[in-house]
Amino acid sequence: VRLEDIDGNMVGFLEPDGPKRRKHPSPSMVTNLEIFAGLASVAVANAKLVSTLNRTVKLFRALLDTTVAMQEPVDLKDTLSTIAGRLNELIPFDETSVYLVDWEKNLLVPVYATGPYADEVMADIGPITGLAGVVAKSGKVEIVADSIDDPRVEDIPGLEDVEASQTMMAIPLKGRGEVEGVMELYREKGRRFTEVEYAVVEPFAAHAAIAIENAKLREELKDNFDSVQKAYEDIKDLDRMKDSLVD
């Protein structure tokens, strides 16, 4: 007996065991089974709705927590740590890394990493190549089924061993119309990332891009403040020299 959703699509079926004493089910038994199947279909549909609602609520709570955390006066690493932690609650992954893109110097600069090879990743400054380079230049997400088999994946610490093969998702972090960085997520290849999961990742990537922009802005403000402070000190030195000459 078919279990159908509200649009008439089959979502499952009910298959009772064989009748006792090889008797065919009576019309009334068939009717009862159909009624039961209808009720079961409603229960399945409701369960799916509740599951979807729970995931949506969890997503919005995680995004709210991330937004609140970004208002705190913390550095880029702490902000990215918060974003990664909230994201991992929704899309489980084993490791992550975040790179800044320096277009002028043609460099990918790691700013955040987790996992057993985090120290090696953080020291791995290099040209805009590999999978992260592809994503930085195209501005489009890339999902890799097997890190060993994909030629775009190169020089990632810990992935030299075939046994360490992973599935990957690389997401561009866009700010002010251009790619500011790239976030990569890794997990064992038996659990390949999907486009549906990317839809969940996307708002967190937007938060990461904003965090990077804010960090750059803070750095520019600090440099400007230091320059003004130095100019002020130079003026004070000139005033002291002038006073000495007058005396």
PDB file of C-alpha atoms in Angstrom:
ATOM      1  CA  VAL A   1       0.000   0.000   0.000  1.00  0.00           C
ATOM      2  CA  ARG A   2       1.508   3.331  -1.092  1.00  0.00           C
ATOM      3  CA  LEU A   3       2.390   6.083   1.366  1.00  0.00           C
ATOM      4  CA  GLU A   4       1.922   9.396  -0.464  1.00  0.00           C
ATOM      5  CA  ASP A   5       2.610  13.036   0.330  1.00  0.00           C
ATOM      6  CA  ILE A   6       0.114  15.842  -0.195  1.00  0.00           C
ATOM      7  CA  ASP A   7       1.079  16.071  -3.879  1.00  0.00           C
ATOM      8  CA  GLY A   8       0.543  12.374  -4.505  1.00  0.00           C
ATOM      9  CA  ASN A   9       4.237  11.499  -4.585  1.00  0.00           C
ATOM     10  CA  MET A  10       5.181   8.176  -3.036  1.00  0.00           C
ATOM     11  CA  VAL A  11       7.230   8.569   0.136  1.00  0.00           C
ATOM     12  CA  GLY A  12       7.172   4.901   1.111  1.00  0.00           C
ATOM     13  CA  PHE A  13       4.983   1.843   1.154  1.00  0.00           C
ATOM     14  CA  LEU A  14       3.332  -0.523   3.579  1.00  0.00           C
ATOM     15  CA  GLU A  15       3.915  -4.228   2.996  1.00  0.00           C
ATOM     16  CA  PRO A  16       2.154  -6.513   5.508  1.00  0.00           C
ATOM     17  CA  ASP A  17       3.392 -10.047   6.017  1.00  0.00           C
ATOM     18  CA  GLY A  18       1.750 -12.832   4.023  1.00  0.00           C
ATOM     19  CA  PRO A  19      -1.838 -13.665   5.050  1.00  0.00           C
ATOM     20  CA  LYS A  20      -2.415 -16.457   7.489  1.00  0.00           C
ATOM     21  CA  ARG A  21      -3.460 -19.779   6.010  1.00  0.00           C
ATOM     22  CA  ARG A  22      -2.777 -18.326   2.514  1.00  0.00           C
ATOM     23  CA  LYS A  23      -6.024 -16.380   2.546  1.00  0.00           C
ATOM     24  CA  HIS A  24      -6.223 -13.207   0.506  1.00  0.00           C
ATOM     25  CA  PRO A  25      -7.084 -10.088   2.535  1.00  0.00           C
ATOM     26  CA  SER A  26     -10.760  -9.242   2.549  1.00  0.00           C
ATOM     27  CA  PRO A  27     -12.041  -5.957   1.045  1.00  0.00           C
ATOM     28  CA  SER A  28     -12.532  -4.594   4.548  1.00  0.00           C
ATOM     29  CA  MET A  29      -8.932  -5.472   5.427  1.00  0.00           C
ATOM     30  CA  VAL A  30      -7.703  -3.677   2.304  1.00  0.00           C
ATOM     31  CA  THR A  31      -9.804  -0.644   3.237  1.00  0.00           C
ATOM     32  CA  ASN A  32      -8.338  -0.644   6.753  1.00  0.00           C
ATOM     33  CA  LEU A  33      -4.824  -0.875   5.331  1.00  0.00           C
ATOM     34  CA  GLU A  34      -5.497   2.064   3.012  1.00  0.00           C
ATOM     35  CA  ILE A  35      -6.848   4.124   5.909  1.00  0.00           C
ATOM     36  CA  PHE A  36      -3.783   3.219   7.979  1.00  0.00           C
ATOM     37  CA  ALA A  37      -1.520   4.109   5.037  1.00  0.00           C
ATOM     38  CA  GLY A  38      -3.198   7.510   4.781  1.00  0.00           C
ATOM     39  CA  LEU A  39      -2.610   8.182   8.475  1.00  0.00           C
ATOM     40  CA  ALA A  40       0.965   6.949   8.177  1.00  0.00           C
ATOM     41  CA  SER A  41       1.529   9.269   5.201  1.00  0.00           C
ATOM     42  CA  VAL A  42       0.361  12.231   7.283  1.00  0.00           C
ATOM     43  CA  ALA A  43       2.652  11.168  10.140  1.00  0.00           C
ATOM     44  CA  VAL A  44       5.654  10.903   7.770  1.00  0.00           C
ATOM     45  CA  ALA A  45       4.886  14.310   6.253  1.00  0.00           C
ATOM     46  CA  ASN A  46       4.544  15.885   9.702  1.00  0.00           C
ATOM     47  CA  ALA A  47       7.799  14.308  10.847  1.00  0.00           C
ATOM     48  CA  LYS A  48       9.580  15.755   7.819  1.00  0.00           C
ATOM     49  CA  LEU A  49       8.076  19.193   8.488  1.00  0.00           C
ATOM     50  CA  VAL A  50       9.163  19.082  12.128  1.00  0.00           C
ATOM     51  CA  SER A  51      12.650  17.946  11.116  1.00  0.00           C
ATOM     52  CA  THR A  52      12.918  20.780   8.580  1.00  0.00           C
ATOM     53  CA  LEU A  53      11.624  23.291  11.109  1.00  0.00           C
ATOM     54  CA  ASN A  54      14.128  22.121  13.726  1.00  0.00           C
ATOM     55  CA  ARG A  55      17.004  22.459  11.240  1.00  0.00           C
ATOM     56  CA  THR A  56      15.803  25.938  10.256  1.00  0.00           C
ATOM     57  CA  VAL A  57      15.537  27.064  13.881  1.00  0.00           C
ATOM     58  CA  LYS A  58      18.991  25.660  14.599  1.00  0.00           C
ATOM     59  CA  LEU A  59      20.390  27.484  11.571  1.00  0.00           C
ATOM     60  CA  PHE A  60      18.900  30.822  12.601  1.00  0.00           C
ATOM     61  CA  ARG A  61      20.109  30.406  16.171  1.00  0.00           C
ATOM     62  CA  ALA A  62      23.627  29.653  14.938  1.00  0.00           C
ATOM     63  CA  LEU A  63      23.544  32.665  12.599  1.00  0.00           C
ATOM     64  CA  LEU A  64      22.259  34.879  15.404  1.00  0.00           C
ATOM     65  CA  ASP A  65      25.038  33.697  17.726  1.00  0.00           C
ATOM     66  CA  THR A  66      27.573  34.342  14.971  1.00  0.00           C
ATOM     67  CA  THR A  67      26.216  37.827  14.304  1.00  0.00           C
ATOM     68  CA  VAL A  68      26.342  38.686  18.009  1.00  0.00           C
ATOM     69  CA  ALA A  69      29.883  37.332  18.317  1.00  0.00           C
ATOM     70  CA  MET A  70      31.014  39.497  15.401  1.00  0.00           C
ATOM     71  CA  GLN A  71      29.996  42.608  17.339  1.00  0.00           C
ATOM     72  CA  GLU A  72      32.549  41.803  20.026  1.00  0.00           C
ATOM     73  CA  PRO A  73      35.939  43.571  19.828  1.00  0.00           C
ATOM     74  CA  VAL A  74      37.927  40.403  19.127  1.00  0.00           C
ATOM     75  CA  ASP A  75      40.571  39.646  16.536  1.00  0.00           C
ATOM     76  CA  LEU A  76      40.029  37.873  13.237  1.00  0.00           C
ATOM     77  CA  LYS A  77      41.163  34.471  14.508  1.00  0.00           C
ATOM     78  CA  ASP A  78      38.648  34.484  17.374  1.00  0.00           C
ATOM     79  CA  THR A  79      35.840  35.574  15.042  1.00  0.00           C
ATOM     80  CA  LEU A  80      36.654  32.843  12.519  1.00  0.00           C
ATOM     81  CA  SER A  81      36.820  30.332  15.360  1.00  0.00           C
ATOM     82  CA  THR A  82      33.278  31.302  16.392  1.00  0.00           C
ATOM     83  CA  ILE A  83      32.016  31.058  12.813  1.00  0.00           C
ATOM     84  CA  ALA A  84      33.643  27.638  12.317  1.00  0.00           C
ATOM     85  CA  GLY A  85      32.253  26.346  15.609  1.00  0.00           C
ATOM     86  CA  ARG A  86      28.681  27.382  14.820  1.00  0.00           C
ATOM     87  CA  LEU A  87      28.953  26.045  11.268  1.00  0.00           C
ATOM     88  CA  ASN A  88      30.262  22.685  12.480  1.00  0.00           C
ATOM     89  CA  GLU A  89      27.096  22.246  14.549  1.00  0.00           C
ATOM     90  CA  LEU A  90      25.060  22.284  11.326  1.00  0.00           C
ATOM     91  CA  ILE A  91      27.440  20.834   8.731  1.00  0.00           C
ATOM     92  CA  PRO A  92      29.837  18.479  10.513  1.00  0.00           C
ATOM     93  CA  PHE A  93      33.388  18.579   9.173  1.00  0.00           C
ATOM     94  CA  ASP A  94      36.716  17.241  10.395  1.00  0.00           C
ATOM     95  CA  GLU A  95      38.983  20.191   9.570  1.00  0.00           C
ATOM     96  CA  THR A  96      38.806  23.669   8.120  1.00  0.00           C
ATOM     97  CA  SER A  97      41.184  26.327   6.865  1.00  0.00           C
ATOM     98  CA  VAL A  98      40.712  29.959   5.833  1.00  0.00           C
ATOM     99  CA  TYR A  99      43.007  31.875   3.488  1.00  0.00           C
ATOM    100  CA  LEU A 100      43.260  35.567   2.702  1.00  0.00           C
ATOM    101  CA  VAL A 101      43.858  36.453  -0.937  1.00  0.00           C
ATOM    102  CA  ASP A 102      46.601  39.020  -1.555  1.00  0.00           C
ATOM    103  CA  TRP A 103      46.045  39.889  -5.192  1.00  0.00           C
ATOM    104  CA  GLU A 104      48.901  42.398  -5.375  1.00  0.00           C
ATOM    105  CA  LYS A 105      51.500  39.889  -4.164  1.00  0.00           C
ATOM    106  CA  ASN A 106      49.756  36.852  -5.729  1.00  0.00           C
ATOM    107  CA  LEU A 107      49.617  35.071  -2.382  1.00  0.00           C
ATOM    108  CA  LEU A 108      47.240  32.896  -0.386  1.00  0.00           C
ATOM    109  CA  VAL A 109      47.836  33.670   3.281  1.00  0.00           C
ATOM    110  CA  PRO A 110      46.392  31.247   5.879  1.00  0.00           C
ATOM    111  CA  VAL A 111      44.702  33.009   8.798  1.00  0.00           C
ATOM    112  CA  TYR A 112      42.828  30.167  10.497  1.00  0.00           C
ATOM    113  CA  ALA A 113      43.040  26.367  10.564  1.00  0.00           C
ATOM    114  CA  THR A 114      41.914  23.407  12.676  1.00  0.00           C
ATOM    115  CA  GLY A 115      42.889  19.755  12.725  1.00  0.00           C
ATOM    116  CA  PRO A 116      46.091  17.796  13.339  1.00  0.00           C
ATOM    117  CA  TYR A 117      47.981  19.710  10.633  1.00  0.00           C
ATOM    118  CA  ALA A 118      46.822  23.209  11.630  1.00  0.00           C
ATOM    119  CA  ASP A 119      50.358  24.460  12.374  1.00  0.00           C
ATOM    120  CA  GLU A 120      51.616  23.277   8.984  1.00  0.00           C
ATOM    121  CA  VAL A 121      48.653  24.895   7.224  1.00  0.00           C
ATOM    122  CA  MET A 122      49.230  28.206   9.019  1.00  0.00           C
ATOM    123  CA  ALA A 123      52.849  28.216   7.806  1.00  0.00           C
ATOM    124  CA  ASP A 124      51.871  27.330   4.229  1.00  0.00           C
ATOM    125  CA  ILE A 125      51.935  30.745   2.529  1.00  0.00           C
ATOM    126  CA  GLY A 126      52.090  30.359  -1.242  1.00  0.00           C
ATOM    127  CA  PRO A 127      50.896  31.548  -4.654  1.00  0.00           C
ATOM    128  CA  ILE A 128      47.246  31.681  -5.672  1.00  0.00           C
ATOM    129  CA  THR A 129      47.120  28.153  -7.058  1.00  0.00           C
ATOM    130  CA  GLY A 130      45.503  24.819  -6.258  1.00  0.00           C
ATOM    131  CA  LEU A 131      41.826  24.423  -5.439  1.00  0.00           C
ATOM    132  CA  ALA A 132      41.791  27.571  -3.283  1.00  0.00           C
ATOM    133  CA  GLY A 133      43.337  29.476  -6.177  1.00  0.00           C
ATOM    134  CA  VAL A 134      40.688  28.189  -8.590  1.00  0.00           C
ATOM    135  CA  VAL A 135      37.918  29.307  -6.230  1.00  0.00           C
ATOM    136  CA  ALA A 136      39.565  32.671  -5.549  1.00  0.00           C
ATOM    137  CA  LYS A 137      39.769  33.423  -9.267  1.00  0.00           C
ATOM    138  CA  SER A 138      36.365  32.080 -10.278  1.00  0.00           C
ATOM    139  CA  GLY A 139      34.418  33.233  -7.231  1.00  0.00           C
ATOM    140  CA  LYS A 140      32.459  29.962  -7.330  1.00  0.00           C
ATOM    141  CA  VAL A 141      32.179  27.145  -4.798  1.00  0.00           C
ATOM    142  CA  GLU A 142      33.925  23.867  -5.638  1.00  0.00           C
ATOM    143  CA  ILE A 143      33.141  20.455  -4.139  1.00  0.00           C
ATOM    144  CA  VAL A 144      35.769  17.718  -4.482  1.00  0.00           C
ATOM    145  CA  ALA A 145      34.784  14.087  -4.011  1.00  0.00           C
ATOM    146  CA  ASP A 146      38.350  12.796  -3.471  1.00  0.00           C
ATOM    147  CA  SER A 147      41.273  15.072  -2.621  1.00  0.00           C
ATOM    148  CA  ILE A 148      43.810  12.543  -3.909  1.00  0.00           C
ATOM    149  CA  ASP A 149      42.202  12.106  -7.338  1.00  0.00           C
ATOM    150  CA  ASP A 150      41.537  15.780  -8.053  1.00  0.00           C
ATOM    151  CA  PRO A 151      44.610  17.449  -9.671  1.00  0.00           C
ATOM    152  CA  ARG A 152      43.542  20.887  -8.440  1.00  0.00           C
ATOM    153  CA  VAL A 153      44.229  19.853  -4.835  1.00  0.00           C
ATOM    154  CA  GLU A 154      47.899  20.437  -4.191  1.00  0.00           C
ATOM    155  CA  ASP A 155      50.351  20.910  -1.351  1.00  0.00           C
ATOM    156  CA  ILE A 156      47.861  20.564   1.498  1.00  0.00           C
ATOM    157  CA  PRO A 157      49.646  19.320   4.638  1.00  0.00           C
ATOM    158  CA  GLY A 158      48.418  15.889   5.663  1.00  0.00           C
ATOM    159  CA  LEU A 159      46.916  14.928   2.302  1.00  0.00           C
ATOM    160  CA  GLU A 160      50.053  13.352   0.846  1.00  0.00           C
ATOM    161  CA  ASP A 161      49.026   9.920   2.140  1.00  0.00           C
ATOM    162  CA  VAL A 162      46.378   8.115   0.094  1.00  0.00           C
ATOM    163  CA  GLU A 163      44.789   6.903   3.329  1.00  0.00           C
ATOM    164  CA  ALA A 164      44.225  10.538   4.281  1.00  0.00           C
ATOM    165  CA  SER A 165      42.053  11.189   1.217  1.00  0.00           C
ATOM    166  CA  GLN A 166      39.166  13.501   2.007  1.00  0.00           C
ATOM    167  CA  THR A 167      36.181  15.187   0.445  1.00  0.00           C
ATOM    168  CA  MET A 168      36.463  18.977   0.325  1.00  0.00           C
ATOM    169  CA  MET A 169      34.328  22.050  -0.116  1.00  0.00           C
ATOM    170  CA  ALA A 170      36.039  25.334  -1.043  1.00  0.00           C
ATOM    171  CA  ILE A 171      33.937  28.499  -0.653  1.00  0.00           C
ATOM    172  CA  PRO A 172      34.865  31.996  -1.884  1.00  0.00           C
ATOM    173  CA  LEU A 173      34.608  34.737   0.732  1.00  0.00           C
ATOM    174  CA  LYS A 174      33.354  37.754  -1.162  1.00  0.00           C
ATOM    175  CA  GLY A 175      33.429  41.312   0.081  1.00  0.00           C
ATOM    176  CA  ARG A 176      32.777  44.528  -1.826  1.00  0.00           C
ATOM    177  CA  GLY A 177      32.343  42.554  -5.022  1.00  0.00           C
ATOM    178  CA  GLU A 178      35.671  40.733  -4.995  1.00  0.00           C
ATOM    179  CA  VAL A 179      37.004  37.597  -3.343  1.00  0.00           C
ATOM    180  CA  GLU A 180      38.745  38.452  -0.073  1.00  0.00           C
ATOM    181  CA  GLY A 181      39.538  34.882   0.940  1.00  0.00           C
ATOM    182  CA  VAL A 182      38.695  31.193   0.650  1.00  0.00           C
ATOM    183  CA  MET A 183      37.269  28.846   3.280  1.00  0.00           C
ATOM    184  CA  GLU A 184      37.926  25.117   2.867  1.00  0.00           C
ATOM    185  CA  LEU A 185      36.106  22.351   4.745  1.00  0.00           C
ATOM    186  CA  TYR A 186      37.377  18.758   4.912  1.00  0.00           C
ATOM    187  CA  ARG A 187      35.944  15.441   6.042  1.00  0.00           C
ATOM    188  CA  GLU A 188      36.433  11.775   5.206  1.00  0.00           C
ATOM    189  CA  LYS A 189      35.519  11.048   1.597  1.00  0.00           C
ATOM    190  CA  GLY A 190      32.685   8.668   2.430  1.00  0.00           C
ATOM    191  CA  ARG A 191      30.596  11.709   3.440  1.00  0.00           C
ATOM    192  CA  ARG A 192      30.856  13.900   0.360  1.00  0.00           C
ATOM    193  CA  PHE A 193      29.702  17.510   0.694  1.00  0.00           C
ATOM    194  CA  THR A 194      26.534  18.391  -1.213  1.00  0.00           C
ATOM    195  CA  GLU A 195      25.003  21.463  -2.832  1.00  0.00           C
ATOM    196  CA  VAL A 196      22.329  21.448  -0.120  1.00  0.00           C
ATOM    197  CA  GLU A 197      25.040  21.714   2.528  1.00  0.00           C
ATOM    198  CA  TYR A 198      26.613  24.590   0.628  1.00  0.00           C
ATOM    199  CA  ALA A 199      23.301  26.443   0.910  1.00  0.00           C
ATOM    200  CA  VAL A 200      23.758  26.217   4.688  1.00  0.00           C
ATOM    201  CA  VAL A 201      27.437  27.152   4.533  1.00  0.00           C
ATOM    202  CA  GLU A 202      26.852  30.228   2.351  1.00  0.00           C
ATOM    203  CA  PRO A 203      25.578  32.655   5.046  1.00  0.00           C
ATOM    204  CA  PHE A 204      28.459  31.681   7.327  1.00  0.00           C
ATOM    205  CA  ALA A 205      30.877  32.364   4.463  1.00  0.00           C
ATOM    206  CA  ALA A 206      29.310  35.814   4.141  1.00  0.00           C
ATOM    207  CA  HIS A 207      29.955  36.399   7.858  1.00  0.00           C
ATOM    208  CA  ALA A 208      33.569  35.284   7.404  1.00  0.00           C
ATOM    209  CA  ALA A 209      33.993  37.730   4.510  1.00  0.00           C
ATOM    210  CA  ILE A 210      32.652  40.563   6.681  1.00  0.00           C
ATOM    211  CA  ALA A 211      35.021  39.538   9.490  1.00  0.00           C
ATOM    212  CA  ILE A 212      37.953  39.699   7.085  1.00  0.00           C
ATOM    213  CA  GLU A 213      36.883  43.120   5.830  1.00  0.00           C
ATOM    214  CA  ASN A 214      36.533  44.375   9.412  1.00  0.00           C
ATOM    215  CA  ALA A 215      39.975  43.011  10.294  1.00  0.00           C
ATOM    216  CA  LYS A 216      41.505  44.793   7.301  1.00  0.00           C
ATOM    217  CA  LEU A 217      39.727  47.992   8.250  1.00  0.00           C
ATOM    218  CA  ARG A 218      40.995  47.759  11.826  1.00  0.00           C
ATOM    219  CA  GLU A 219      44.525  47.215  10.501  1.00  0.00           C
ATOM    220  CA  GLU A 220      44.224  50.266   8.221  1.00  0.00           C
ATOM    221  CA  LEU A 221      42.916  52.384  11.095  1.00  0.00           C
ATOM    222  CA  LYS A 222      45.769  51.219  13.296  1.00  0.00           C
ATOM    223  CA  ASP A 223      48.331  52.062  10.602  1.00  0.00           C
ATOM    224  CA  ASN A 224      46.740  55.480  10.101  1.00  0.00           C
ATOM    225  CA  PHE A 225      46.712  56.094  13.846  1.00  0.00           C
ATOM    226  CA  ASP A 226      50.377  55.093  14.111  1.00  0.00           C
ATOM    227  CA  SER A 227      51.238  57.432  11.243  1.00  0.00           C
ATOM    228  CA  VAL A 228      49.371  60.333  12.856  1.00  0.00           C
ATOM    229  CA  GLN A 229      50.978  59.544  16.215  1.00  0.00           C
ATOM    230  CA  LYS A 230      54.430  59.564  14.643  1.00  0.00           C
ATOM    231  CA  ALA A 231      53.720  62.846  12.863  1.00  0.00           C
ATOM    232  CA  TYR A 232      52.577  64.334  16.171  1.00  0.00           C
ATOM    233  CA  GLU A 233      55.764  63.164  17.901  1.00  0.00           C
ATOM    234  CA  ASP A 234      57.851  64.637  15.051  1.00  0.00           C
ATOM    235  CA  ILE A 235      56.095  67.990  15.468  1.00  0.00           C
ATOM    236  CA  LYS A 236      56.787  67.921  19.204  1.00  0.00           C
ATOM    237  CA  ASP A 237      60.460  67.226  18.493  1.00  0.00           C
ATOM    238  CA  LEU A 238      60.593  70.163  16.062  1.00  0.00           C
ATOM    239  CA  ASP A 239      58.948  72.408  18.665  1.00  0.00           C
ATOM    240  CA  ARG A 240      61.559  71.370  21.233  1.00  0.00           C
ATOM    241  CA  MET A 241      64.363  72.035  18.754  1.00  0.00           C
ATOM    242  CA  LYS A 242      62.855  75.462  17.943  1.00  0.00           C
ATOM    243  CA  ASP A 243      62.606  76.328  21.643  1.00  0.00           C
ATOM    244  CA  SER A 244      66.239  75.294  22.136  1.00  0.00           C
ATOM    245  CA  LEU A 245      67.375  77.546  19.295  1.00  0.00           C
ATOM    246  CA  VAL A 246      65.364  80.480  20.633  1.00  0.00           C
ATOM    247  CA  ASP A 247      66.861  80.060  24.085  1.00  0.00           C
TER     248      ASP A 247
END
